[in-house]
PDB file of C-alpha atoms and ligand atoms in Angstrom:
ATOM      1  CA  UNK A   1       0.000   0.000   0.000  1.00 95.00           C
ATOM      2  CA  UNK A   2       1.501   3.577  -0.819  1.00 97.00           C
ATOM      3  CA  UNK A   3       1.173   6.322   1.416  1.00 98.00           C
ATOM      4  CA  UNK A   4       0.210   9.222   0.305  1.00 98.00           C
ATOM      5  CA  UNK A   5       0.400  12.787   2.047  1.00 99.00           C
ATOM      6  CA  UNK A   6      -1.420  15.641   0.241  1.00 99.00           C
ATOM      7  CA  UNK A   7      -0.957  19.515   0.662  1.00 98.00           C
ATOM      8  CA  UNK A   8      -3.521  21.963   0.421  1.00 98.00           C
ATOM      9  CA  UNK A   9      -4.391  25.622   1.370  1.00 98.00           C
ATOM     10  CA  UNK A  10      -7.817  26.056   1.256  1.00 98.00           C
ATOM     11  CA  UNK A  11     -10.649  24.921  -0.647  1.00 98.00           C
ATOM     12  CA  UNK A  12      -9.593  21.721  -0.877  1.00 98.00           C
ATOM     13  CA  UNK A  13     -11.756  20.200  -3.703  1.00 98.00           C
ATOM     14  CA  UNK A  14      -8.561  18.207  -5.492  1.00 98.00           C
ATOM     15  CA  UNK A  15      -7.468  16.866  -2.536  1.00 98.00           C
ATOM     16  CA  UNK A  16     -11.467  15.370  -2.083  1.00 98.00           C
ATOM     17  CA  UNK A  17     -11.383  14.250  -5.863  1.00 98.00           C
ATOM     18  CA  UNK A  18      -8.309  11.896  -4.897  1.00 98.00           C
ATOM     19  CA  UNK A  19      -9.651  10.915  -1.659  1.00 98.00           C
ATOM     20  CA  UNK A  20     -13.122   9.794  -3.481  1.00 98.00           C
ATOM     21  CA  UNK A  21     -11.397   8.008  -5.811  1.00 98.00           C
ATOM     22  CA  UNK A  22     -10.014   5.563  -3.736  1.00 98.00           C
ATOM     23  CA  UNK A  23      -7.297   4.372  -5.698  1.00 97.00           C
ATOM     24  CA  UNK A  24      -6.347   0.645  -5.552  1.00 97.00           C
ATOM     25  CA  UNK A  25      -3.085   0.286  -3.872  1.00 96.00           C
ATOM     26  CA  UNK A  26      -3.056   4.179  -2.402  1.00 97.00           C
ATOM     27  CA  UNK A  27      -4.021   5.591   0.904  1.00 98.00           C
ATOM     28  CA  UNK A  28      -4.355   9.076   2.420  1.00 98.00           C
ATOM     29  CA  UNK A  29      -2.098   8.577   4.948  1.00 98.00           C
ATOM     30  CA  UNK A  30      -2.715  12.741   5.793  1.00 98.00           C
ATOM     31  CA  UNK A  31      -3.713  15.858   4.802  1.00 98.00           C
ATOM     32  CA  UNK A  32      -1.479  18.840   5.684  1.00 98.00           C
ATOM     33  CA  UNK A  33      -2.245  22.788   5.358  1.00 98.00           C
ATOM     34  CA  UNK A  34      -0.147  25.670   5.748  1.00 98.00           C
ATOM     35  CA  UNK A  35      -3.456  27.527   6.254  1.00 98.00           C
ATOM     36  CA  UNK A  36      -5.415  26.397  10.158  1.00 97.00           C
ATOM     37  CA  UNK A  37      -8.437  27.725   8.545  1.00 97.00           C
ATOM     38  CA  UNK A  38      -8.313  25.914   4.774  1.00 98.00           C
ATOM     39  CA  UNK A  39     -11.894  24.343   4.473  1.00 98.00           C
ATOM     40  CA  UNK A  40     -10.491  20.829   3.016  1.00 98.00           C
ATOM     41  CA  UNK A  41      -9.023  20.411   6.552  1.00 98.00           C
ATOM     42  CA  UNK A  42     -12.328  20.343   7.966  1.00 98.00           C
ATOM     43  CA  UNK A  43     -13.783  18.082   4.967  1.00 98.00           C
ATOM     44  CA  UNK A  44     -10.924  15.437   5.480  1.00 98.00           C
ATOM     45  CA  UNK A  45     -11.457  15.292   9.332  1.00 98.00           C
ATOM     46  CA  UNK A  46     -14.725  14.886   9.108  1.00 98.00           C
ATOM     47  CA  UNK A  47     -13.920  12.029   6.370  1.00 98.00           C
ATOM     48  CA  UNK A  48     -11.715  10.625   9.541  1.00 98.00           C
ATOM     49  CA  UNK A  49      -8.132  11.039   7.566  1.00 98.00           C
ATOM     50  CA  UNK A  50      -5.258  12.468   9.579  1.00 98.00           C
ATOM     51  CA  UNK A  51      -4.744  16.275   9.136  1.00 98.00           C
ATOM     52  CA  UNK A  52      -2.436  18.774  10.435  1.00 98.00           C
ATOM     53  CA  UNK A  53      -1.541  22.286  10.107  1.00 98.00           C
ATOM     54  CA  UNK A  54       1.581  24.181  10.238  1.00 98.00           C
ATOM     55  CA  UNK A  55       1.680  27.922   9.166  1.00 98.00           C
ATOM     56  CA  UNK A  56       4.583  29.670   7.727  1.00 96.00           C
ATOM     57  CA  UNK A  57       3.918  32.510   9.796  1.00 96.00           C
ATOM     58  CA  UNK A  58       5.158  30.695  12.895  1.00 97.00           C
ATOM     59  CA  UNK A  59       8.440  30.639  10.792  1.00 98.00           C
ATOM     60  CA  UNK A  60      11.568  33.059  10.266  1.00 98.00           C
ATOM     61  CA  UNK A  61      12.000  31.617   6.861  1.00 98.00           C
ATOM     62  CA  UNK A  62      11.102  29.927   3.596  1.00 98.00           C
ATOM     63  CA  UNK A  63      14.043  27.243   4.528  1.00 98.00           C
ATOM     64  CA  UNK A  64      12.909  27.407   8.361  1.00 98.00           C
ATOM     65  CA  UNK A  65       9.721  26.220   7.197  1.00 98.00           C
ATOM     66  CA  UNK A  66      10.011  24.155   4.785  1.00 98.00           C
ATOM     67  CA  UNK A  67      12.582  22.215   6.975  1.00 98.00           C
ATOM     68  CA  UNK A  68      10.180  21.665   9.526  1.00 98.00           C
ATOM     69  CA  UNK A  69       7.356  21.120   6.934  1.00 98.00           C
ATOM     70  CA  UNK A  70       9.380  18.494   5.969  1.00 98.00           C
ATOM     71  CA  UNK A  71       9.658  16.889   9.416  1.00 98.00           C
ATOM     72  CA  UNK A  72       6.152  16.676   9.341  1.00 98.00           C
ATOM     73  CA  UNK A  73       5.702  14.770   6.459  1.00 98.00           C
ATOM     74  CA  UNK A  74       8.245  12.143   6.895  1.00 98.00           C
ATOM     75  CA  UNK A  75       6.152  11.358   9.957  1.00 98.00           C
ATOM     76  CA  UNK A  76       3.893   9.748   7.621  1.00 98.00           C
ATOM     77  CA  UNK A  77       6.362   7.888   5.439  1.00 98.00           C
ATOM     78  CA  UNK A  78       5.229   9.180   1.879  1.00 98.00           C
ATOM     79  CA  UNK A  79       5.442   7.368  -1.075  1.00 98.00           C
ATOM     80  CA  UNK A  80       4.004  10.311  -2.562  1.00 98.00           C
ATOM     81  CA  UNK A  81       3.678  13.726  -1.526  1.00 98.00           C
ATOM     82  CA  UNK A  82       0.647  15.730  -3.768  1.00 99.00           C
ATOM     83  CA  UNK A  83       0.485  19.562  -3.756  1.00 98.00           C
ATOM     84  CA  UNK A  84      -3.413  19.669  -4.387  1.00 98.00           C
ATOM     85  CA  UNK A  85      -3.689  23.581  -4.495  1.00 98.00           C
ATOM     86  CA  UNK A  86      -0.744  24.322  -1.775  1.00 98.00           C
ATOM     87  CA  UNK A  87      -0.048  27.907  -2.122  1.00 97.00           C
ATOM     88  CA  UNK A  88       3.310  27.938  -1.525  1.00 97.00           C
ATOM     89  CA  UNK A  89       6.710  28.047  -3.436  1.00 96.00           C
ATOM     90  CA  UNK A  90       8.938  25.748  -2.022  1.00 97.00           C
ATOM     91  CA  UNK A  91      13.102  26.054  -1.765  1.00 98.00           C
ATOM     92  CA  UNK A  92      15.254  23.261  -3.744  1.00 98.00           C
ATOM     93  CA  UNK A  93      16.059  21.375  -0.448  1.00 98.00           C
ATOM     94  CA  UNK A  94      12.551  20.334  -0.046  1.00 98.00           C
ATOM     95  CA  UNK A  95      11.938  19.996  -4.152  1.00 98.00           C
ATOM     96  CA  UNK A  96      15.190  17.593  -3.836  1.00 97.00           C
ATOM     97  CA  UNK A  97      14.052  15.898  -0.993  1.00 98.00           C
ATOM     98  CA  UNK A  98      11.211  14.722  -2.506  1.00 98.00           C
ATOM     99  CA  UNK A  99      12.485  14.000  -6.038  1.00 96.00           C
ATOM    100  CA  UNK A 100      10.400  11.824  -8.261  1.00 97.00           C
ATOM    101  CA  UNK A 101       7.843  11.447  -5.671  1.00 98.00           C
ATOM    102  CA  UNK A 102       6.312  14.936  -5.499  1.00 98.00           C
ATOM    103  CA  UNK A 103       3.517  16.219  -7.858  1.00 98.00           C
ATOM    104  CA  UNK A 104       1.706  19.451  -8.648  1.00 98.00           C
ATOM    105  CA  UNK A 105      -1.360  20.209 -10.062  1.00 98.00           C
ATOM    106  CA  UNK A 106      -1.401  23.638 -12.097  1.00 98.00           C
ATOM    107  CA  UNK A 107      -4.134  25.525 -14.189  1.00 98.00           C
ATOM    108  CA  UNK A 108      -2.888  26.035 -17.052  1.00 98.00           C
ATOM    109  CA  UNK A 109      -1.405  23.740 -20.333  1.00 98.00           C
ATOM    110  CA  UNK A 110       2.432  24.362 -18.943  1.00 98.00           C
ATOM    111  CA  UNK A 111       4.790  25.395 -19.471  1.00 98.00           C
ATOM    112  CA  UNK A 112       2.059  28.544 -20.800  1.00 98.00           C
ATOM    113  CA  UNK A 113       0.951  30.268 -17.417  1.00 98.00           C
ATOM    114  CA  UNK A 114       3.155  29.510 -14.756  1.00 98.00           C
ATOM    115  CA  UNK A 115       2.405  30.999 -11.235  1.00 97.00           C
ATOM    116  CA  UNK A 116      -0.690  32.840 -10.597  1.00 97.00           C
ATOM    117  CA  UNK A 117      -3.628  34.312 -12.292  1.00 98.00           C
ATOM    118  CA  UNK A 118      -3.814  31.681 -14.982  1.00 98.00           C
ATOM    119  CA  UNK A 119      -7.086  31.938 -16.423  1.00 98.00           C
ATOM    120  CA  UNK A 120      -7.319  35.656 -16.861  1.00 98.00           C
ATOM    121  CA  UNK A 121      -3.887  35.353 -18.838  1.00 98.00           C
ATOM    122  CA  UNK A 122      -5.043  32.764 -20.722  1.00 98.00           C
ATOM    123  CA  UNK A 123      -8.116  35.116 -21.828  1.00 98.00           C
ATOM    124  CA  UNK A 124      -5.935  37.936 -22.170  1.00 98.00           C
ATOM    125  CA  UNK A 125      -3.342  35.998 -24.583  1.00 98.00           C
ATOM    126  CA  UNK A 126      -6.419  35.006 -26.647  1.00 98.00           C
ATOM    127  CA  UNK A 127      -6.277  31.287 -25.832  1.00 98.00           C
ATOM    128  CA  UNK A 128      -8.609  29.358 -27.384  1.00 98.00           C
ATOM    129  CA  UNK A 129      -7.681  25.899 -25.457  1.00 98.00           C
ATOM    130  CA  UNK A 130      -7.204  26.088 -21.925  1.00 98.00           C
ATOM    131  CA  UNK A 131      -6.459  23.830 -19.182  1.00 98.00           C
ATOM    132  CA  UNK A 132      -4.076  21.958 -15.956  1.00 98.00           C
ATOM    133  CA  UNK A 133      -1.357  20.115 -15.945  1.00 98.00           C
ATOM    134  CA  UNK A 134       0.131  17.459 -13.424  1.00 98.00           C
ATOM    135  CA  UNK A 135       3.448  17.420 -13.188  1.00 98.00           C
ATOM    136  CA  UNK A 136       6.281  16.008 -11.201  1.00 98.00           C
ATOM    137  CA  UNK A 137       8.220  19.236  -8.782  1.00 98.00           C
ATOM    138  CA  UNK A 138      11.235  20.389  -9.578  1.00 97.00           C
ATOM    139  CA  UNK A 139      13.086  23.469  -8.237  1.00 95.00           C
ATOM    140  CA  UNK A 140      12.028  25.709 -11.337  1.00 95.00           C
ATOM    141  CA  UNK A 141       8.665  26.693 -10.393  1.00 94.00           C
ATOM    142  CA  UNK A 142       6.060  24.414 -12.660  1.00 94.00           C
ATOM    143  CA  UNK A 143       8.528  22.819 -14.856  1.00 94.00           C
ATOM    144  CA  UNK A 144       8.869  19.479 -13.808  1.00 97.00           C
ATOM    145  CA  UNK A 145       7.859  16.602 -16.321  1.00 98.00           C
ATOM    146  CA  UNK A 146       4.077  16.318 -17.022  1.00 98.00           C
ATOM    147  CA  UNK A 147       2.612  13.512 -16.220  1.00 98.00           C
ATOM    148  CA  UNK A 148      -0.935  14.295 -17.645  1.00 98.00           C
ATOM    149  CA  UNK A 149      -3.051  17.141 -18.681  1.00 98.00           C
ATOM    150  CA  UNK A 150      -6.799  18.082 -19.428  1.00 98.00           C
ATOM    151  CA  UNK A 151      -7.829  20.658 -22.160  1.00 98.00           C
ATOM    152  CA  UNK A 152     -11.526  22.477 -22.095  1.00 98.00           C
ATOM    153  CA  UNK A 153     -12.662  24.904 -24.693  1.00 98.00           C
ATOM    154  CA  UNK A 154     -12.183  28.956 -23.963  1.00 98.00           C
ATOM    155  CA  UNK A 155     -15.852  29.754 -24.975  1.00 98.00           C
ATOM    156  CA  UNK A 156     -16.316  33.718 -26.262  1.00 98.00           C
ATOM    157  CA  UNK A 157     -18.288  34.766 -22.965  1.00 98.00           C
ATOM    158  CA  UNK A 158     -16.060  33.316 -20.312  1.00 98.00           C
ATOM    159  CA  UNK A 159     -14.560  35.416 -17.814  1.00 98.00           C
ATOM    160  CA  UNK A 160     -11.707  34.069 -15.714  1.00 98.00           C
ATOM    161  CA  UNK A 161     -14.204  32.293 -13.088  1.00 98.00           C
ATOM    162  CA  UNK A 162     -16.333  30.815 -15.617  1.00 98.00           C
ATOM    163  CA  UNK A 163     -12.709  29.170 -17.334  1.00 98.00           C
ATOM    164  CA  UNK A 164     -12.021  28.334 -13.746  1.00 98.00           C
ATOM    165  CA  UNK A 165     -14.895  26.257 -12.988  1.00 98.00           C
ATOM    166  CA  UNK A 166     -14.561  24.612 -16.336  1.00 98.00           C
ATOM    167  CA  UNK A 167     -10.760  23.563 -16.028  1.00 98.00           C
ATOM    168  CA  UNK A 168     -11.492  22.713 -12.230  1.00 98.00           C
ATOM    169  CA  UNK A 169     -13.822  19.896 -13.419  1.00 98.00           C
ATOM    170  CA  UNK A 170     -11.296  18.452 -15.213  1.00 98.00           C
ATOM    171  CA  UNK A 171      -8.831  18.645 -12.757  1.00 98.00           C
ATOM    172  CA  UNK A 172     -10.798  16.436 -10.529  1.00 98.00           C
ATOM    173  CA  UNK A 173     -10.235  13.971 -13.385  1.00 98.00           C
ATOM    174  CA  UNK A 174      -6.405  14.361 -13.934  1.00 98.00           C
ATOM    175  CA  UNK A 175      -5.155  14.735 -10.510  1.00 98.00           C
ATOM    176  CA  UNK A 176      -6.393  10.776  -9.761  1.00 98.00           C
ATOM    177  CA  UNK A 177      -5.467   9.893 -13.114  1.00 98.00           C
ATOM    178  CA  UNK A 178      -1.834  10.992 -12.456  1.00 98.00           C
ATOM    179  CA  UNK A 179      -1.960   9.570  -9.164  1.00 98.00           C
ATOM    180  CA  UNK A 180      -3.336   6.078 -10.398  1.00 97.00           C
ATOM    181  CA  UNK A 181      -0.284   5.933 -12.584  1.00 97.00           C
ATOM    182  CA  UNK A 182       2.139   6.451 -10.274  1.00 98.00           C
ATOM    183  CA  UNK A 183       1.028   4.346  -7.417  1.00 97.00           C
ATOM    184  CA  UNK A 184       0.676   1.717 -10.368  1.00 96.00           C
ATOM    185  CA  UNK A 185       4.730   2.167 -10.960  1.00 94.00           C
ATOM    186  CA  UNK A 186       4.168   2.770 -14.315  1.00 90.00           C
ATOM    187  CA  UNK A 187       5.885   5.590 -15.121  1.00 96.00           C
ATOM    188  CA  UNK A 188       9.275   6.727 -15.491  1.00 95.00           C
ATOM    189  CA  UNK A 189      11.183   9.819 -15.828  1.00 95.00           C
ATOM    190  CA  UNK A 190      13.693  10.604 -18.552  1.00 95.00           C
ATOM    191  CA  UNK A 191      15.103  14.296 -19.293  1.00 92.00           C
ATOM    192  CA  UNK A 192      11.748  16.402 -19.009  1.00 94.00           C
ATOM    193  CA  UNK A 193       9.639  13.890 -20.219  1.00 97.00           C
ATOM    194  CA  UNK A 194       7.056  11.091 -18.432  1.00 97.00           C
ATOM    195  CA  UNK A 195       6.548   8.142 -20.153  1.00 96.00           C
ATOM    196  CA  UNK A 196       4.352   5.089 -19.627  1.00 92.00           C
ATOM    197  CA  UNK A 197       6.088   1.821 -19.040  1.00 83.00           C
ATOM    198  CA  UNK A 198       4.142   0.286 -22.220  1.00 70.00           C
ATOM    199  CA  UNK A 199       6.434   3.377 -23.593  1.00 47.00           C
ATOM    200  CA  UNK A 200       9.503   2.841 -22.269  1.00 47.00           C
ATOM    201  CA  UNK A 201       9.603  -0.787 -23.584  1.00 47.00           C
ATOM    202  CA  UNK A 202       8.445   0.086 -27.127  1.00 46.00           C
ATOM    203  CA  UNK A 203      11.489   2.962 -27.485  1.00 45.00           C
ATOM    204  CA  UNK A 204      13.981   0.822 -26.127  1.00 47.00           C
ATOM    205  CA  UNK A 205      12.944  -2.334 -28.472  1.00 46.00           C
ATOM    206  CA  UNK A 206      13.248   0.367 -31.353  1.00 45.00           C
ATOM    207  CA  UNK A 207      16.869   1.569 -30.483  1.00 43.00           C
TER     208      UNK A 207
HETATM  209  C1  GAR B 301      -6.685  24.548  -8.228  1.00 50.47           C
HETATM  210  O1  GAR B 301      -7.260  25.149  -9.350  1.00 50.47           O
HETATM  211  C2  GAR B 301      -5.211  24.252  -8.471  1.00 50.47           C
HETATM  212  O2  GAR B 301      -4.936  23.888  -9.790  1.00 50.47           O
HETATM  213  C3  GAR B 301      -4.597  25.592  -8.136  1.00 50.47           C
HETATM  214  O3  GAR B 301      -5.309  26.044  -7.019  1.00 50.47           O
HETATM  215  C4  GAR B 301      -6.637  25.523  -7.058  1.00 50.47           C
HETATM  216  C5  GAR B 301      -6.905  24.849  -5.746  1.00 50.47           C
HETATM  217  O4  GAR B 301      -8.254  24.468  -5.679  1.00 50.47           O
HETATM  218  N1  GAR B 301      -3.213  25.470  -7.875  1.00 50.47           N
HETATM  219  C6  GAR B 301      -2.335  26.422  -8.152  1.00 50.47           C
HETATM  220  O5  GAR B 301      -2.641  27.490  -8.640  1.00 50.47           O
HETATM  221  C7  GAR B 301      -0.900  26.088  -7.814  1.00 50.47           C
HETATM  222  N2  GAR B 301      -0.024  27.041  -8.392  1.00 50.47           N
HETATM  223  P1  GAR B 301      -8.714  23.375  -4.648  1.00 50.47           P
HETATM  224  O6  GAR B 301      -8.191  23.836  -3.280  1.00 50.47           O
HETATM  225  O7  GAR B 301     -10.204  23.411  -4.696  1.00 50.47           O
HETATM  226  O8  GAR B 301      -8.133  22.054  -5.045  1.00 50.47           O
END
């Protein structure tokens, strides 16, 4: 069974798209905020998974934190640590710590519209696709190899929140998808790219 700690911030409505799909083979092992107050907190107590909190506030620095947030974790022994809206950027040592076993979700087709405000860029720049991306974390903030990603339509009356809502749906596909894959061990990294294990085997029998 893999054990798998997720980090949110607030709303919270990833993180409860992963825990409802109960994926074979994957367990919520806890849920951890920087925010006390994040509303998925409450929703995954109430579902009876661990949570904690632990602000940055109470911290002198980004490495301070991030050290200790770190701590925390390993408590749990992850086999997989998800950022499920986690609002935070986070310093190499913890990116490092965590390599190959920490994803992101992001809302936007990377690498267009990293960081924040994605959907009223993505109007702005005249998009006509939108979308999210799950990726594995590296230090450069979301570039790390994509492991899957949804596209929705950018209709002619949508305003950021209505893109939102529509990419958000989809997200609550992706985010388990990506998850399924890797608790299945089927997928490996090479360079900046993901690839299936069906994959791997068919390029190596080619070279
Ligand atoms: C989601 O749209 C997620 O993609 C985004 O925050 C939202 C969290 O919603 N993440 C980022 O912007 C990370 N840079 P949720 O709390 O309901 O899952």
């Amino acid at each position: 069974m893999k054990n798998i700690v997720i980090l949110i911030s607030g709303r919270g409505s990833n993180m409860q798209a992963l825990v409802q799909a109960a994926i074979p083979g994957a367990q919520v092992a806890a849920v951890i905020s920087n925010r006390a107050d994040a509303a998925g907190l409450a929703w995954a107590a109430a579902q009876g998974l661990a949570t904690a909190s632990l602000s940055h506030r109470d911290y002198p620095s980004r490495e301070d934190y991030d050290a200790a947030l770190m701590a925390l974790i390993d408590t749990y022994a992850p086999d997989l640590v998800v950022l499920a809206g986690f609002m935070r950027i986070l310093t190499p040592a913890f990116c490092r710590h965590y390599q190959g076993r920490l994803i992101n979700i992001h809302p936007s087709l990377l690498p267009a519209f990293t960081g924040l405000d994605t959907h009223q860029r993505a109007l702005e720049a005249g998009c006509r696709v939108a979308g999210c991306t799950v990726h594995f974390v590296t230090p450069e903030l979301d570039c790390g190899p994509v492991i899957v990603q949804g596209a929705v339509p950018v209709l002619d009356h949508d305003t950021a929140a209505t893109l939102a809502e529509r990419v958000l749906a989809v997200e609550h596909q992706v985010l388990p998808q990506a998850v399924a894959d890797f608790v299945s061990g089927s997928l490996s990294i090479r360079g900046n790219r993901v690839y299936r294990v069906e994959n791997t085997v068919d390029a190596t029998a080619q070279l």
